[in-house]
Structures are given as C-alpha cells and as structure tokens.
Short mmCIF file of C-alpha atoms (C1' of nucleotides) in Angstrom, two decimals:
data_model
loop_
_atom_site.label_atom_id
_atom_site.label_comp_id
_atom_site.label_asym_id
_atom_site.label_seq_id
_atom_site.Cartn_x
_atom_site.Cartn_y
_atom_site.Cartn_z
CA MET A 1 56.16 36.51 -81.86
CA SER A 2 53.70 33.76 -82.53
CA LEU A 3 52.91 30.50 -80.60
CA ARG A 4 53.74 26.86 -81.42
CA LEU A 5 52.87 24.14 -80.25
CA TYR A 6 52.84 20.44 -81.43
CA ASN A 7 49.76 18.68 -81.69
CA THR A 8 49.72 14.91 -81.64
CA LEU A 9 46.23 15.13 -83.19
CA THR A 10 48.00 16.16 -86.31
CA ARG A 11 51.86 15.07 -85.60
CA GLN A 12 53.46 18.84 -86.00
CA LYS A 13 53.87 21.87 -84.62
CA GLU A 14 51.22 24.42 -85.42
CA PRO A 15 51.01 27.89 -84.77
CA PHE A 16 48.47 28.16 -81.57
CA GLU A 17 45.16 30.24 -82.33
CA PRO A 18 43.08 30.32 -78.98
CA LEU A 19 39.32 29.83 -79.23
CA ASP A 20 39.55 32.71 -76.88
CA PRO A 21 42.32 34.77 -76.36
CA ALA A 22 40.57 36.89 -73.61
CA ASN A 23 40.06 32.78 -72.10
CA VAL A 24 42.59 30.73 -73.39
CA ARG A 25 41.77 27.34 -71.67
CA MET A 26 44.40 24.51 -70.31
CA TYR A 27 43.26 20.62 -69.07
CA VAL A 28 46.31 18.55 -68.28
CA CYS A 29 45.29 15.31 -66.53
CA GLY A 30 46.71 15.37 -62.75
CA PRO A 31 47.58 12.83 -60.57
CA THR A 32 45.63 9.62 -59.07
CA VAL A 33 46.18 10.16 -55.27
CA TYR A 34 47.10 6.98 -53.13
CA ASP A 35 51.06 7.56 -53.27
CA PHE A 36 53.42 10.02 -53.22
CA ALA A 37 54.02 11.68 -56.34
CA HIS A 38 57.21 9.59 -58.20
CA ILE A 39 59.87 11.74 -60.57
CA GLY A 40 58.09 10.89 -63.36
CA ASN A 41 54.37 12.52 -62.62
CA ALA A 42 56.44 15.63 -61.55
CA ARG A 43 57.61 16.03 -65.32
CA PRO A 44 54.18 16.85 -66.68
CA VAL A 45 53.36 19.12 -63.42
CA ILE A 46 56.62 21.18 -64.66
CA VAL A 47 56.60 20.97 -68.13
CA PHE A 48 52.52 22.65 -68.13
CA ASP A 49 53.39 24.97 -65.63
CA VAL A 50 56.47 26.75 -67.86
CA LEU A 51 53.30 26.39 -70.64
CA PHE A 52 50.99 28.00 -68.56
CA ARG A 53 53.46 31.13 -67.45
CA LEU A 54 54.34 31.54 -70.42
CA LEU A 55 50.52 31.92 -72.15
CA ARG A 56 50.10 33.93 -69.19
CA GLU A 57 53.18 36.38 -70.04
CA LEU A 58 51.25 35.75 -73.57
CA TYR A 59 47.49 37.05 -73.24
CA GLY A 60 47.89 37.86 -69.76
CA LYS A 61 47.72 36.73 -66.69
CA ASP A 62 43.87 37.00 -66.29
CA HIS A 63 43.01 35.41 -69.43
CA VAL A 64 44.27 31.86 -69.02
CA THR A 65 42.08 28.51 -67.23
CA TYR A 66 43.88 26.34 -66.28
CA VAL A 67 42.89 23.31 -64.71
CA ARG A 68 45.09 20.08 -63.47
CA ASN A 69 42.97 17.61 -61.33
CA ILE A 70 43.10 15.61 -58.73
CA THR A 71 41.51 12.06 -59.27
CA ASP A 72 40.48 10.57 -55.75
CA VAL A 73 37.76 8.01 -56.81
CA ASP A 74 40.06 4.68 -58.22
CA ASP A 75 40.79 0.89 -57.19
CA LYS A 76 44.18 1.75 -56.29
CA ILE A 77 42.73 4.18 -53.68
CA ASN A 78 40.42 1.70 -52.58
CA ALA A 79 43.22 -0.63 -51.95
CA ARG A 80 45.70 1.33 -50.73
CA ALA A 81 42.92 2.99 -47.78
CA ALA A 82 41.93 -0.53 -47.07
CA GLU A 83 45.26 -1.29 -46.17
CA ARG A 84 46.63 1.75 -44.60
CA PHE A 85 42.94 2.44 -42.45
CA PRO A 86 41.85 -0.92 -41.77
CA ASP A 87 39.59 -0.01 -38.70
CA LEU A 88 38.42 3.28 -40.80
CA ALA A 89 34.75 2.91 -42.77
CA PRO A 90 35.81 2.73 -46.42
CA GLU A 91 34.83 5.95 -46.71
CA VAL A 92 36.46 7.75 -43.94
CA GLY A 93 39.56 5.99 -44.97
CA ILE A 94 39.64 7.16 -48.68
CA ARG A 95 38.73 9.80 -47.72
CA LYS A 96 42.08 10.40 -45.48
CA LEU A 97 43.79 8.98 -48.09
CA THR A 98 43.48 11.29 -50.96
CA ASP A 99 43.78 13.96 -48.56
CA ASP A 100 46.52 13.07 -47.23
CA THR A 101 48.03 12.46 -50.06
CA ALA A 102 46.95 14.96 -51.97
CA ALA A 103 48.17 17.49 -49.23
CA GLN A 104 52.25 15.90 -49.76
CA PHE A 105 51.77 16.20 -53.94
CA HIS A 106 50.57 20.12 -53.20
CA LYS A 107 53.67 20.42 -50.61
CA ASP A 108 55.90 18.43 -53.21
CA ILE A 109 55.58 20.40 -56.06
CA ALA A 110 55.55 23.98 -54.60
CA SER A 111 58.78 22.87 -54.18
CA LEU A 112 59.31 22.06 -57.60
CA GLY A 113 58.68 26.31 -58.42
CA VAL A 114 54.66 24.68 -59.63
CA LEU A 115 52.32 28.03 -59.69
CA PRO A 116 49.16 26.58 -58.37
CA PRO A 117 46.72 26.06 -61.60
CA THR A 118 43.51 28.12 -61.49
CA VAL A 119 41.37 25.15 -60.97
CA GLU A 120 41.75 21.97 -59.55
CA PRO A 121 38.56 20.06 -59.53
CA ARG A 122 38.50 16.53 -57.28
CA ALA A 123 36.86 13.63 -59.49
CA THR A 124 34.36 12.49 -56.49
CA GLU A 125 32.88 16.82 -56.78
CA HIS A 126 32.08 15.83 -60.34
CA ILE A 127 29.58 12.92 -60.14
CA VAL A 128 26.97 14.68 -60.95
CA GLU A 129 28.54 15.47 -63.85
CA MET A 130 30.00 12.34 -64.48
CA VAL A 131 26.02 10.55 -63.90
CA GLN A 132 24.71 13.20 -67.04
CA MET A 133 27.08 12.33 -69.74
CA CYS A 134 27.23 8.89 -68.95
CA ASN A 135 22.88 9.26 -69.59
CA ALA A 136 23.50 11.41 -72.53
CA LEU A 137 25.79 9.02 -73.88
CA VAL A 138 23.23 6.35 -73.36
CA ALA A 139 20.79 8.55 -75.15
CA ASN A 140 22.48 9.31 -78.48
CA GLY A 141 23.36 5.87 -78.60
CA HIS A 142 27.27 6.02 -78.12
CA ALA A 143 26.65 3.60 -75.36
CA TYR A 144 24.51 0.97 -73.97
CA VAL A 145 24.47 -0.82 -70.18
CA ALA A 146 24.81 -4.97 -69.40
CA ALA A 147 25.53 -6.27 -66.73
CA ASP A 148 24.41 -2.67 -64.62
CA HIS A 149 28.03 -1.17 -66.59
CA VAL A 150 28.03 1.59 -68.72
CA LEU A 151 30.17 1.17 -71.71
CA PHE A 152 30.94 3.00 -74.29
CA ASP A 153 30.30 1.22 -77.98
CA VAL A 154 33.55 2.19 -79.84
CA SER A 155 31.98 1.03 -83.13
CA SER A 156 29.95 4.01 -82.86
CA MET A 157 32.84 6.66 -83.33
CA PRO A 158 33.83 6.66 -87.06
CA ASP A 159 37.53 8.05 -86.33
CA TYR A 160 38.16 6.18 -83.02
CA GLY A 161 41.55 5.82 -82.47
CA ARG A 162 43.15 9.27 -84.41
CA LEU A 163 45.02 11.08 -81.59
CA SER A 164 46.96 7.68 -80.93
CA ASN A 165 47.20 6.81 -84.49
CA ARG A 166 45.61 3.26 -84.44
CA SER A 167 42.88 1.75 -86.35
CA LEU A 168 40.48 -0.94 -84.48
CA ASP A 169 41.19 -3.39 -86.50
CA GLU A 170 44.58 -3.22 -85.41
CA MET A 171 44.00 -2.24 -81.92
CA GLU A 172 41.91 -5.72 -81.86
CA ALA A 173 44.29 -7.77 -83.70
CA GLY A 174 46.99 -7.25 -80.93
CA ALA A 175 44.50 -7.42 -78.09
CA ARG A 176 46.11 -9.51 -75.78
CA VAL A 177 43.16 -9.38 -72.51
CA GLU A 178 40.32 -11.06 -72.11
CA VAL A 179 37.21 -9.17 -72.87
CA ALA A 180 34.53 -8.99 -70.53
CA PRO A 181 31.27 -11.05 -71.52
CA TYR A 182 28.63 -8.12 -71.07
CA LYS A 183 31.02 -5.81 -74.02
CA LYS A 184 29.50 -5.43 -77.23
CA GLY A 185 33.29 -4.99 -78.75
CA PRO A 186 36.24 -6.32 -77.50
CA MET A 187 37.17 -2.73 -77.59
CA ASP A 188 34.29 -0.84 -75.81
CA PHE A 189 35.52 0.41 -72.43
CA VAL A 190 33.97 1.12 -69.36
CA LEU A 191 31.66 4.77 -68.25
CA TRP A 192 30.00 3.39 -64.99
CA LYS A 193 30.44 0.00 -63.00
CA PRO A 194 28.13 -1.21 -60.24
CA SER A 195 30.24 -0.56 -56.63
CA LYS A 196 30.71 -3.72 -54.37
CA PRO A 197 29.99 -3.62 -50.78
CA GLY A 198 32.83 -1.31 -48.82
CA GLU A 199 33.47 0.27 -52.04
CA PRO A 200 32.62 4.13 -52.94
CA ALA A 201 29.29 4.69 -54.38
CA TRP A 202 26.82 7.03 -55.97
CA PRO A 203 23.18 6.38 -57.47
CA SER A 204 23.73 5.21 -61.10
CA PRO A 205 23.26 6.74 -64.27
CA ALA A 206 21.28 4.91 -67.38
CA GLY A 207 18.46 3.53 -64.84
CA ILE A 208 20.97 0.86 -63.55
CA ALA A 209 19.53 0.07 -59.60
CA VAL A 210 22.65 -0.50 -57.91
CA PRO A 211 24.92 1.91 -56.98
CA GLY A 212 28.40 2.22 -58.34
CA ARG A 213 31.01 5.12 -59.67
CA PRO A 214 32.75 6.02 -62.66
CA GLY A 215 35.13 4.51 -65.29
CA TRP A 216 38.52 5.14 -65.34
CA HIS A 217 38.39 8.06 -68.20
CA ILE A 218 34.78 9.76 -67.49
CA GLU A 219 36.15 11.99 -64.23
CA CYS A 220 38.61 13.96 -67.02
CA SER A 221 36.01 14.57 -69.42
CA ALA A 222 33.92 15.79 -66.54
CA MET A 223 36.09 18.16 -65.15
CA ALA A 224 37.35 19.52 -68.21
CA GLY A 225 33.16 19.80 -69.20
CA ARG A 226 32.62 21.82 -66.44
CA HIS A 227 35.57 23.85 -65.84
CA LEU A 228 36.99 24.61 -69.62
CA GLY A 229 33.97 23.71 -71.67
CA ASN A 230 32.92 21.25 -74.30
CA VAL A 231 35.89 22.66 -76.04
CA PHE A 232 38.92 24.25 -75.19
CA ASP A 233 42.35 24.70 -76.52
CA ILE A 234 45.28 22.44 -75.11
CA HIS A 235 45.06 18.90 -73.40
CA GLY A 236 48.68 18.04 -72.30
CA GLY A 237 49.79 14.66 -70.12
CA GLY A 238 51.97 12.01 -70.30
CA ILE A 239 52.40 10.18 -73.50
CA ASP A 240 51.26 7.24 -71.86
CA LEU A 241 48.14 8.44 -71.51
CA ALA A 242 47.97 9.26 -75.10
CA PHE A 243 46.10 5.12 -75.20
CA PRO A 244 43.37 4.64 -73.99
CA HIS A 245 42.89 7.27 -71.63
CA HIS A 246 43.51 10.54 -73.99
CA GLU A 247 41.59 8.42 -76.54
CA ASN A 248 38.44 7.30 -74.26
CA GLU A 249 38.59 11.15 -73.27
CA ILE A 250 37.92 12.41 -76.19
CA ALA A 251 35.21 9.81 -78.01
CA GLN A 252 33.33 10.09 -74.36
CA SER A 253 33.33 14.16 -74.63
CA ARG A 254 32.67 14.33 -78.44
CA CYS A 255 29.93 11.97 -78.44
CA ALA A 256 28.10 13.35 -74.99
CA HIS A 257 28.87 17.33 -76.80
CA GLY A 258 28.48 16.20 -80.07
CA THR A 259 31.28 18.26 -80.96
CA ASP A 260 34.29 17.64 -84.01
CA ILE A 261 36.65 18.00 -81.47
CA MET A 262 37.25 18.22 -77.42
CA ALA A 263 40.76 19.97 -77.19
CA ARG A 264 42.55 21.77 -80.08
CA VAL A 265 45.71 21.02 -79.44
CA TRP A 266 46.55 17.65 -77.84
CA MET A 267 50.64 17.83 -76.16
CA HIS A 268 52.02 15.16 -74.38
CA ASN A 269 55.36 14.67 -73.00
CA GLY A 270 58.01 11.94 -73.21
CA PHE A 271 58.95 9.59 -70.81
CA LEU A 272 61.05 9.36 -67.92
CA GLN A 273 64.24 6.47 -67.47
CA VAL A 274 66.22 6.41 -64.43
CA GLU A 275 70.15 6.03 -64.67
CA GLY A 276 68.65 3.97 -68.36
CA GLU A 277 66.33 2.01 -66.75
CA LYS A 278 62.32 1.96 -66.92
CA MET A 279 61.59 3.29 -63.48
CA SER A 280 60.57 0.27 -61.59
CA LYS A 281 59.69 -0.58 -57.88
CA SER A 282 61.22 -4.11 -58.43
CA LEU A 283 63.93 -2.75 -59.84
CA GLY A 284 64.93 -0.55 -56.85
CA ASN A 285 64.99 2.45 -58.82
CA PHE A 286 61.51 3.85 -58.29
CA ILE A 287 61.98 7.43 -56.52
CA THR A 288 59.34 10.11 -55.22
CA ILE A 289 59.35 13.73 -54.96
CA ASN A 290 59.88 13.85 -52.01
CA GLU A 291 62.69 11.80 -51.34
CA LEU A 292 65.08 13.96 -53.95
CA LEU A 293 63.42 16.68 -51.72
CA GLU A 294 63.53 15.71 -48.75
CA THR A 295 66.08 12.71 -48.15
CA LYS A 296 69.38 11.04 -49.52
CA THR A 297 68.15 8.23 -51.32
CA PHE A 298 69.15 9.32 -54.74
CA GLY A 299 72.68 9.98 -55.28
CA ALA A 300 73.60 10.22 -51.92
CA ASN A 301 72.65 13.85 -51.75
CA GLN A 302 68.98 16.00 -51.08
CA TRP A 303 68.57 17.92 -53.81
CA HIS A 304 66.94 21.48 -53.78
CA GLY A 305 63.71 21.54 -56.05
CA ARG A 306 64.76 24.15 -58.30
CA VAL A 307 67.61 22.22 -59.20
CA VAL A 308 64.79 19.40 -60.20
CA ARG A 309 63.24 21.73 -61.63
CA TRP A 310 66.78 23.09 -63.62
CA ALA A 311 67.29 19.68 -64.68
CA MET A 312 64.08 18.43 -65.49
CA LEU A 313 63.63 21.22 -68.14
CA GLY A 314 67.58 20.88 -69.69
CA THR A 315 65.71 18.79 -72.13
CA HIS A 316 62.84 19.30 -74.32
CA TYR A 317 59.34 18.07 -73.09
CA ARG A 318 58.74 15.85 -75.80
CA GLN A 319 62.19 14.03 -75.90
CA PRO A 320 62.62 10.75 -73.50
CA ILE A 321 65.13 12.17 -70.18
CA ASP A 322 67.17 9.66 -68.65
CA TRP A 323 67.28 10.75 -64.86
CA THR A 324 70.77 10.80 -63.47
CA VAL A 325 72.39 12.12 -59.95
CA ASP A 326 75.31 13.52 -63.00
CA ARG A 327 72.50 15.98 -64.52
CA LEU A 328 71.61 16.74 -60.99
CA VAL A 329 74.65 17.58 -60.07
CA GLN A 330 75.39 19.78 -63.72
CA ALA A 331 71.86 21.67 -62.70
CA ARG A 332 73.34 22.23 -58.95
CA ALA A 333 76.59 23.33 -60.14
CA THR A 334 74.76 25.57 -62.67
CA LEU A 335 72.95 27.79 -59.97
CA PHE A 336 75.27 27.91 -57.92
CA ASP A 337 77.02 30.15 -60.69
CA LEU A 338 73.57 31.54 -60.86
CA SER A 339 73.72 32.67 -57.35
CA PHE A 340 75.60 35.55 -58.12
CA LEU A 341 71.89 37.30 -58.49
CA HIS A 342 71.38 37.02 -54.67
CA GLY A 343 69.87 40.60 -53.94
CA ALA A 344 69.88 41.78 -57.37
CA PRO A 345 66.99 43.91 -58.89
CA VAL A 346 65.04 42.01 -60.59
CA ALA A 347 63.49 43.95 -64.28
CA ASP A 348 60.18 44.01 -64.81
CA ALA A 349 60.05 41.48 -67.82
CA PRO A 350 61.94 38.15 -68.76
CA HIS A 351 64.11 38.59 -71.33
CA PRO A 352 61.92 38.47 -75.09
CA GLU A 353 64.55 35.82 -76.56
CA VAL A 354 63.58 33.63 -73.90
CA ILE A 355 59.71 34.22 -74.41
CA ALA A 356 60.31 33.60 -78.33
CA ALA A 357 62.36 30.22 -77.49
CA LEU A 358 60.04 29.04 -75.12
CA SER A 359 57.10 29.83 -77.98
CA ASP A 360 58.56 27.24 -80.09
CA ASP A 361 57.34 24.40 -78.89
CA LEU A 362 58.58 25.33 -75.57
CA ASN A 363 61.89 24.84 -76.22
CA THR A 364 63.41 25.38 -73.22
CA PRO A 365 67.07 24.21 -74.04
CA SER A 366 67.19 26.32 -76.26
CA ALA A 367 65.88 29.13 -73.56
CA ILE A 368 68.07 27.96 -71.19
CA SER A 369 70.97 28.42 -73.52
CA ILE A 370 69.70 32.08 -74.03
CA ILE A 371 70.13 32.78 -69.56
CA HIS A 372 73.45 31.33 -70.16
CA GLY A 373 74.03 34.41 -72.61
CA LEU A 374 72.70 36.20 -70.38
CA ALA A 375 74.73 35.14 -67.24
CA LYS A 376 77.82 36.32 -69.04
CA SER A 377 77.05 39.60 -69.05
CA ALA A 378 74.87 40.31 -66.62
CA HIS A 379 78.44 40.02 -64.42
CA ARG A 380 79.44 43.14 -65.24
CA ASN A 381 75.91 44.36 -65.78
CA ALA A 382 73.91 45.35 -64.03
CA MET A 383 71.11 45.85 -66.12
CA SER A 384 71.59 42.66 -67.45
CA ALA A 385 71.96 40.64 -64.00
CA SER A 386 67.80 41.79 -63.92
CA ILE A 387 66.58 40.81 -66.75
CA LEU A 388 68.57 38.34 -66.60
CA LYS A 389 66.36 37.31 -62.96
CA ALA A 390 63.75 38.23 -64.02
CA THR A 391 64.13 35.94 -66.99
CA LEU A 392 64.76 33.11 -64.44
CA GLN A 393 61.71 34.44 -61.84
CA PHE A 394 59.26 33.73 -65.22
CA MET A 395 60.26 30.41 -65.97
CA GLY A 396 60.41 29.40 -62.02
CA LEU A 397 63.92 28.51 -61.90
CA TYR A 398 65.78 30.81 -58.97
CA ASP A 399 64.34 32.84 -56.29
CA ASN A 400 66.64 34.45 -54.11
CA GLU A 401 68.32 30.85 -53.42
CA THR A 402 71.38 31.17 -52.22
CA GLN A 403 74.44 28.14 -52.26
CA SER A 404 73.87 27.14 -48.71
CA ASP A 405 69.67 26.54 -49.77
CA LEU A 406 70.89 25.14 -52.57
CA ASN A 407 72.79 22.44 -50.87
CA PRO A 408 70.25 21.47 -48.65
CA GLY A 409 71.58 18.20 -47.48
CA TYR A 410 75.20 19.26 -47.45
CA GLN A 411 74.32 22.87 -45.12
CA VAL A 412 73.45 19.92 -42.47
CA ARG A 413 77.27 18.98 -41.67
CA THR A 414 77.92 22.93 -41.86
CA VAL A 415 79.66 25.14 -39.94
CA ASP A 416 79.43 27.91 -37.88
CA SER A 417 79.24 30.53 -39.98
CA VAL A 418 80.64 32.76 -37.07
CA LYS A 419 83.64 30.82 -36.65
CA VAL A 420 84.21 31.07 -40.70
CA ASP A 421 84.22 34.95 -40.14
CA THR A 422 86.65 34.53 -37.22
CA LEU A 423 88.94 33.11 -39.87
CA ILE A 424 88.92 35.16 -41.98
CA ALA A 425 89.00 37.93 -39.89
CA ALA A 426 92.26 36.24 -38.77
CA ARG A 427 93.85 35.37 -42.46
CA LEU A 428 92.78 39.15 -44.13
CA ASP A 429 95.00 40.06 -40.62
CA ALA A 430 97.82 37.42 -41.56
CA ARG A 431 97.08 38.70 -45.26
CA LYS A 432 98.16 42.14 -44.21
CA ARG A 433 101.74 40.65 -42.36
CA LYS A 434 101.95 39.30 -46.06
CA ASP A 435 102.24 35.83 -43.38
CA PHE A 436 101.86 33.48 -47.08
CA ASN A 437 101.93 30.49 -44.67
CA GLU A 438 99.39 31.17 -42.15
CA SER A 439 97.18 32.70 -44.29
CA ASP A 440 97.15 29.71 -46.58
CA ARG A 441 97.11 27.21 -43.51
CA ILE A 442 93.67 29.12 -42.72
CA ARG A 443 92.42 28.60 -46.55
CA ASP A 444 93.04 24.87 -45.91
CA GLU A 445 92.01 24.64 -42.88
CA LEU A 446 87.78 26.32 -44.06
CA ALA A 447 88.50 24.15 -47.68
CA ALA A 448 88.98 20.82 -45.27
CA ILE A 449 84.90 21.81 -43.90
CA GLY A 450 83.77 22.79 -47.59
CA VAL A 451 84.54 26.41 -47.28
CA THR A 452 85.78 28.21 -50.54
CA LEU A 453 86.91 31.72 -50.72
CA LYS A 454 86.43 34.57 -52.60
CA ASP A 455 89.26 37.55 -52.37
CA THR A 456 87.60 41.31 -54.25
CA LYS A 457 88.97 44.09 -54.47
CA ASN A 458 86.57 46.67 -53.35
CA LYS A 459 86.59 49.10 -56.10
CA ASP A 460 86.17 52.73 -53.76
CA THR A 461 88.21 51.68 -50.71
CA GLY A 462 90.93 49.01 -52.72
CA GLU A 463 90.44 47.09 -49.31
CA ILE A 464 90.73 42.97 -49.76
CA GLU A 465 87.08 41.63 -49.26
CA THR A 466 86.40 37.82 -48.62
CA THR A 467 83.18 36.48 -48.88
CA TRP A 468 83.15 32.87 -48.95
CA GLU A 469 80.48 29.87 -49.98
CA LEU A 470 80.17 25.91 -49.93
CA ALA A 471 82.41 23.88 -52.03
CA ARG A 472 80.61 22.82 -54.84
"C1'" G B 1 53.13 -9.69 -82.98
"C1'" G B 2 50.60 -4.34 -83.80
"C1'" C B 3 51.43 0.90 -83.38
"C1'" C B 4 55.06 4.42 -81.79
"C1'" A B 5 59.09 7.70 -80.40
"C1'" C B 6 63.95 8.42 -79.75
"C1'" G B 7 70.14 7.20 -81.08
"C1'" U B 8 74.19 14.19 -82.04
"C1'" G B 9 81.42 14.95 -79.76
"C1'" G B 10 84.02 12.39 -71.81
"C1'" C B 11 79.14 13.85 -70.31
"C1'" G B 12 74.30 16.93 -70.73
"C1'" G B 13 71.90 18.65 -75.08
"C1'" A B 14 68.80 22.64 -79.35
"C1'" G B 15 69.37 22.28 -84.20
"C1'" U B 16 69.76 22.94 -89.45
"C1'" G B 17 70.16 20.52 -96.91
"C1'" G B 18 75.78 23.33 -97.32
"C1'" U B 19 81.18 28.17 -92.60
"C1'" G B 20 80.66 22.56 -85.54
"C1'" A B 21 74.00 26.49 -80.61
"C1'" C B 22 74.71 27.02 -75.49
"C1'" G B 23 76.95 24.25 -70.71
"C1'" C B 24 79.36 20.77 -67.24
"C1'" A B 25 83.97 18.98 -67.14
"C1'" G B 26 89.39 19.25 -69.81
"C1'" C B 27 93.54 22.07 -71.38
"C1'" G B 28 95.86 26.54 -72.25
"C1'" G B 29 96.40 31.83 -71.03
"C1'" A B 30 95.30 36.34 -68.04
"C1'" C B 31 94.39 38.21 -63.29
"C1'" U B 32 95.76 36.71 -58.20
"C1'" G B 33 101.61 36.24 -53.20
"C1'" C B 34 98.53 31.60 -54.59
"C1'" A B 35 93.30 29.98 -54.80
"C1'" A B 36 88.63 30.93 -55.58
"C1'" A B 37 85.22 33.75 -59.08
"C1'" U B 38 85.65 36.09 -63.50
"C1'" C B 39 87.36 37.12 -68.29
"C1'" C B 40 89.71 35.27 -73.30
"C1'" G B 41 91.07 31.01 -76.05
"C1'" C B 42 91.19 25.60 -77.39
"C1'" G B 43 86.38 20.12 -80.34
"C1'" U B 44 88.19 17.60 -87.87
"C1'" A B 45 80.00 14.85 -82.91
"C1'" C B 46 75.50 13.60 -85.34
"C1'" C B 47 74.14 4.60 -84.23
"C1'" C B 48 74.91 0.95 -89.38
"C1'" C B 49 74.03 0.07 -95.02
"C1'" G B 50 71.82 2.05 -99.02
"C1'" G B 51 69.08 5.93 -101.66
"C1'" U B 52 67.55 11.16 -103.72
"C1'" U B 53 71.02 15.82 -103.92
"C1'" C B 54 75.93 19.80 -106.58
"C1'" A B 55 75.88 19.02 -101.89
"C1'" A B 56 73.12 14.67 -95.98
"C1'" U B 57 73.78 14.89 -89.12
"C1'" U B 58 69.09 16.74 -91.24
"C1'" C B 59 65.17 14.29 -96.42
"C1'" C B 60 63.54 8.88 -98.18
"C1'" G B 61 63.62 3.10 -97.53
"C1'" G B 62 66.53 -0.95 -94.33
"C1'" G B 63 68.94 -2.70 -90.30
"C1'" C B 64 70.31 -2.14 -85.55
"C1'" G B 65 70.48 -0.46 -80.22
"C1'" U B 66 66.93 2.04 -76.10
"C1'" G B 67 62.23 2.92 -75.06
"C1'" G B 68 56.51 3.87 -74.74
"C1'" C B 69 51.72 2.24 -75.54
"C1'" C B 70 48.39 -2.05 -76.82
"C1'" U B 71 47.18 -4.40 -69.36
"C1'" C B 72 43.19 2.02 -64.85
"C1'" C B 73 51.58 3.83 -65.15
"C1'" A B 74 52.71 10.85 -66.20
#
RNA sequence: GGCCACGUGGCGGAGUGGUGACGCAGCGGACUGCAAAUCCGCGUACCCCGGUUCAAUUCCGGGCGUGGCCUCCA
C-alpha cells in the first residue's frame, strides 16, 4: 500500500516518495514556550504524531527522523519573563520560564499519547547555525544589512510566495502594515535584529558591531538544516503558519543552501474553533491542554488525554474542527465501549485496513470507522480483539485504560469499591432467594452513586456473575 | 480590500459523476425476573441559484454563511 499525502505546494494529494527510505525526515514547528499550550497547539502535535507513527510502521522504526523544535527566543518570552520574574536577571528569568514551560508542554502532550520526536532542538542551541545562515545570505546577495538588522530581500527570489500562492504584488497591495524605513522592499523580513539592553543577545553576523538576536523564522530553517539536511521530506505545521512563517523559512533555506526546494511535502493542519467561535482570551473561551486534563473548566468535566486525542482524530486533519463539549462526551463514550479490551492480549501488528486508511492522507475518521467494525467482531472473537487492541495502541488511542481512568473527574467523587462489592454480594444473594424487590433496590442504590451493574452468566459454571462500571 | 479554506441527516463525520461509509443519540425486536452489556432491524442528508452531463451532493460559475492568512496566533 502506498502513502499519499496532500502537499500544500501543489494543492493536491501526491504519492509520497522519500528521498531516502532508510531515513525519512520530517520537521514540524513546535511551540514557543512562554505559556501553557492551548488546545489549538495540540492539534499539530497529535496529527503529526500519527504521521510519525505511520511512517515508522511503513519504513521501520529506525528509519524515520522526526524533528519538532522548541522556540525559546522570542519577544513574548522576554516580556513574560520580565513580568513573572522581575527580580531575576533577564537571562535567568528567561531560562526559567522556557524550561518550566517546556516541561509543562512535555507533560501535557505525553498525556495525549504523543511519542517523543527523534530530536527536539531548542532555538538557543542553534544560534551559530542561524548566524552562519545570515552570513551566507548576505554573501550571496539574498540579504542585506540595514540599521544593524539583517533583512531578507524578497525581490531576490523569483518564486517567493509560491507556498501560500500569493504574488509580491498582491501582498504589497493588500499590506496594511507600516513599513520599517530601513527596509528596501516592504515585504522584506528580519533575519537578525539588534538587542536592546536586557534582551538576550549574541554576537551578530555580517559584521554588525552590536549584539543581536534572531528574527522569527530563521530558527526553524537553522534547526531543520542542522538535523535534517538542506532538503528533506516533510515539513508540517498549522495552516496559519503557511504565511509568513513557512514562506520565509523556504526563502531563507533555499537561498542559503542554493536548493530548489526545502522540503518536498508541506503539510498544514486546519484551524480549531471553540463552540463555534474563534478561540481567544477576550472571548473567554481560551482553553489550555492542561485545563482540559486537570481541571473542570471545560464542560464542567475533567477529560482524559485519550479522550482528547480521540476527539481530535475524529476529524480529518485538514478540516476545520469545532472543539465542543459534546464531541468530548462522544469520544469518551466510545472509549468507554472499548474498555472491554482491558487486560486482553495484543496482536503484533495493527489492522492493515487502518494502515491503508491512514496512508490516504491520514484519513483518521476512516480509520476510526474501521476500528468500529473491528470492535463489533472483537466482542465475539479474541483474535479480532487482539488486533483491535494493537490497532488502537498503534494510533495512540488506547493503553489499557479502565473506565474509571477515562473519567478522571468522576472518579474523585466515587465510590468505595469495597462497599460496592458488598452490595453486589448482597444483591446476588437476594436474587438467589428470588427477592427481586431487594435486588432491584440495591441496584437502584448503586445507580444513585453512579454505578451500573452488568450480570453475566459464567459459561463454565452457569453461575451469575456481576461486574460494574461507572455510569456514563 | 487581496488571497485561501470550509458548508453532508437530531449531533459528529468520511466519501463519491449513477444502488444512503461509520459513530453517537432515537425507535422497534432478541436476550434478561427487571436491567446493563451484546446482537438484529429501522433514516427519501449532502447551503442557495444557474451551467455542463443521460445522470451532480460530487465538476464549473455566481451568491449566501462560517473561518483562516495578509498583524512573530498551531
């Protein structure tokens, strides 16, 4: 089965052919670490995790290099660090902020079933590469120095704008931004800028005397180049990054390296709304991953990471997604239904039809549909159950969670399981006496504390056995 | 204003130039002392208006709606 991926560069699905099947290389723009990651940040992390898993399945675990960076140099970081740690020296406060935020990010996304990338470079560890890149661009005429800045000259690149499908004329006509006076062209962008006192600073490139710091886009070009080479297979990120961030990455990397392309395939996940509205702090619907996982802020419920992941993958990655309580409720109900797999054995490999669905431009909804079909037969067939379980684990959608696990908020006001077991024994006793009034009373009592009973007949002994779960 | 997506049944959500994916909810039935779980069955869905076609939800044009980018926001 062959992998096909939608390429933003060509606006169509294309067969995926790695440059080197022994080392398939993918870069995804990671977070700028100044605050909790929000649910919109979670989408590319989850989506490209699925792609990473798929590539490992298709090409072998040791034949995929996945780079997802951490951007730890940024104006927002500087501002936040100064605000939060006013008594610390700037570089100390910044380091603390970025370390803490990165650690929180790792914790959050681990709960979402996300595998660690092969390499997770930090921008500040690649300043040397950025400086080299600036020097190269100035030397070959694609960049110039002005007012202690290094600026990229977009007019030097004939097909600038190809990724986002816009021409320089269009962009300049539609521009509403004031143009810095030192720019040659209005669309020229900053590769390097001088640092004010208190800001992080490194020795500048291109003979600039004052110390400076990198512009926004250069870090990804530097890290991708260092870890994946001048040309690699896949570059991913949110659709909002296509312009200007990815466009400018392409410009820098290609012109610095003298290549026709930077990445062969450019992939972009769609945007996320919350309850039908743009997520924004001013609307009060801004929701972080951590709030979802550990508080009852959203829908008065705490949500398990697998539930969040399932809800996310229920929609194709390029479609817009409306993040609602109802979708989480449905995802949780589905996972509840699958928890009968708890403790079951696991097959060696995921179901090939699911691999085929994912190979069609990561069609996760179709994959989930196939999973539903598998679940049907898994109720009666242990082999199907083990394949289902392997498939779910492959997609990061299930890892032996119980229903209690999957409903973390509920658990805290539950239930003394000793008491439940005592009541169940009493009920079984009443049933043996055919005292169904008493047996129903006990079941109602348990229902009142959110416990649902299931009676099953043991095939071997013929005895009635009762299990219980939390009401959904 | 320029550029770009998206609009499928009560809800979620794939897909396709020609017999209604799939899930949730709902309804009916089997099973059960009653339930739960499970199983079986049940739905005249593709924003509007034109066009192309033997045939359009699917292609083309226009409109309306929602959203994104053009402002270091995934």
